[in-house]
């Protein structure tokens, strides 16, 4: 085990080249609906139990099924209403289980990125070859069902190995060249995209996907009241919007169709979407669109800036 | 050492589910239904009456809201018992004020041991559904089928005997099941079950028997114990969430077709003096709407079956 993963260097927030998003926007705003499949009776993993109680885990399975049966279309209607195309964090087996959902998202030109195959199959304990095979399967599945070259990754159930980011970037390059395997959502260290070192040397970045604003963390872990979540989202946006005048920021709302779409919560979510998209200088985008723009315009300047900061610190030391 | 390669086998990766117990179907894609009288929102008020034994076994896990302290945990035992002695009568009074016909999910052992309570519930009026034996007799994966079969049979038969009602509905303690539970319910003449919270309308389940079993989703997310006891939200926040849920489903039902609003309540929690006014506020909010049809769960099931066939 390592003390630190070591895939990015220290880089102070207030000493970076200025980011300007398209149209002079201050915030690049994206919504990442997680569309997941949890198995009713998954195999055991030595490091993590898929369900807290003996299978069948009726409470856990059935509320997640509510998300796919009921919640998805509610959330999609809201995103349509506010002109937002989702960037789907996808349990890719959903392409086989529930292709009707995939079709609805395709018709709206949503993005699909890999969130593993099932959210009940963890990375823990996989060999490098096994993890590579799982990632490759997930990206090939997305391509087969949607025609998209998968650009992003969020490890299934946020289960990682030390090689996860390297493997995703490599498989993306093998399958799609410079069109695939571009960004990870697995790091929560920043409010702007940042370069991430992978062993192949591929131009690869971290995309802000706020765990703090993730509805499952908010509702199921931190047990926040629905209307307070709306307040949190608005405050989060207000600050990133203000700071975005100095250098562009990224705001993501990661959602789950079994959380935000429940009848007692959807009103609060809509309030936040209306508020955010009601501001003029917001670039409503997808994860890939933000990644492409950043890689083209700011990636190299970021590397230079990081090198300068490191050298300056060295001189002062 | 790495996991075996079969960790990456996915034998049930196919259209529909990784099980065969009910059909995959999105609510928004189904033909709209209406409730009797052209109503759009059916309201099911479920009162769960429970017995939490002092000598809790916790097999295979400690039930939520059960005993947590070393034996004898008098604080939790008596706080739960409060609901059956005091809280329920406050709740009944509130229901009466708003002319609500509830559904009583009651542990069979409690019904057998407290005939006076059963008589008062009968006098109030409403439907009884089985709620297992008690809160420490869970149904779970790995439970010997003979043991569970006896538990289901004893619970259903006891409740039929002490209430004189036919008993068609079932709510498992803590909504936990084994893979056998639905088949066992069906064999015992149960026609609907409230355990699976995956829809805002009833849907048909596939059982081994020829009898039809319908799942009647009883929302966990807005029930009093989940919001106030598990999430530790305030009473006022619970009221807001229930009202928001009701308002949303009522609005959706006007355009998308009939919906079910199912609210589960626990007299040991919501029947406390400082909480009962919150229940009254909720009941006032959901009463008096022209599009709302309030009925016991069995009548809602019958209307749903009729509407599906229409």
Coordinates of C-alpha atoms in Angstrom, one line a residue, chain A residues 33-37 68 87-96 98 101-102 105 111-119 138 141-143 145-146 152-154 156:
Chain A
X33 CA -27.3 10.6 -13.5
X34 CA -26.0 7.2 -12.2
X35 CA -28.0 4.5 -13.8
X36 CA -27.1 1.4 -12.0
X37 CA -27.9 -2.2 -11.7
X68 CA -35.2 2.4 -12.9
X87 CA -23.8 12.3 -18.6
X88 CA -24.7 8.8 -17.5
X89 CA -22.6 7.0 -15.1
X90 CA -23.6 3.6 -16.3
X91 CA -23.6 0.1 -14.8
X92 CA -23.1 -1.2 -18.3
X93 CA -25.1 -4.5 -17.8
X94 CA -28.0 -2.1 -17.8
X95 CA -27.6 -2.1 -21.6
X96 CA -28.7 -5.7 -21.5
X98 CA -33.0 -2.3 -19.4
X101 CA -33.7 3.3 -20.7
X102 CA -30.6 3.4 -22.8
X105 CA -31.1 8.6 -23.3
X111 CA -23.4 10.9 -22.9
X112 CA -22.6 7.4 -21.4
X113 CA -19.5 6.7 -19.4
X114 CA -18.5 3.6 -17.6
X115 CA -19.4 2.9 -14.0
X116 CA -18.3 -0.8 -14.3
X117 CA -20.7 -3.6 -15.2
X118 CA -22.7 -4.1 -12.0
X119 CA -22.6 -1.9 -8.9
X138 CA -17.8 -2.2 -19.9
X141 CA -20.7 -2.7 -24.1
X142 CA -21.3 1.0 -24.2
X143 CA -19.9 1.2 -27.7
X145 CA -25.2 -0.4 -27.6
X146 CA -24.7 3.4 -28.1
X152 CA -15.1 8.8 -18.6
X153 CA -14.9 6.4 -15.7
X154 CA -16.3 6.1 -12.2
X156 CA -18.1 0.5 -9.7

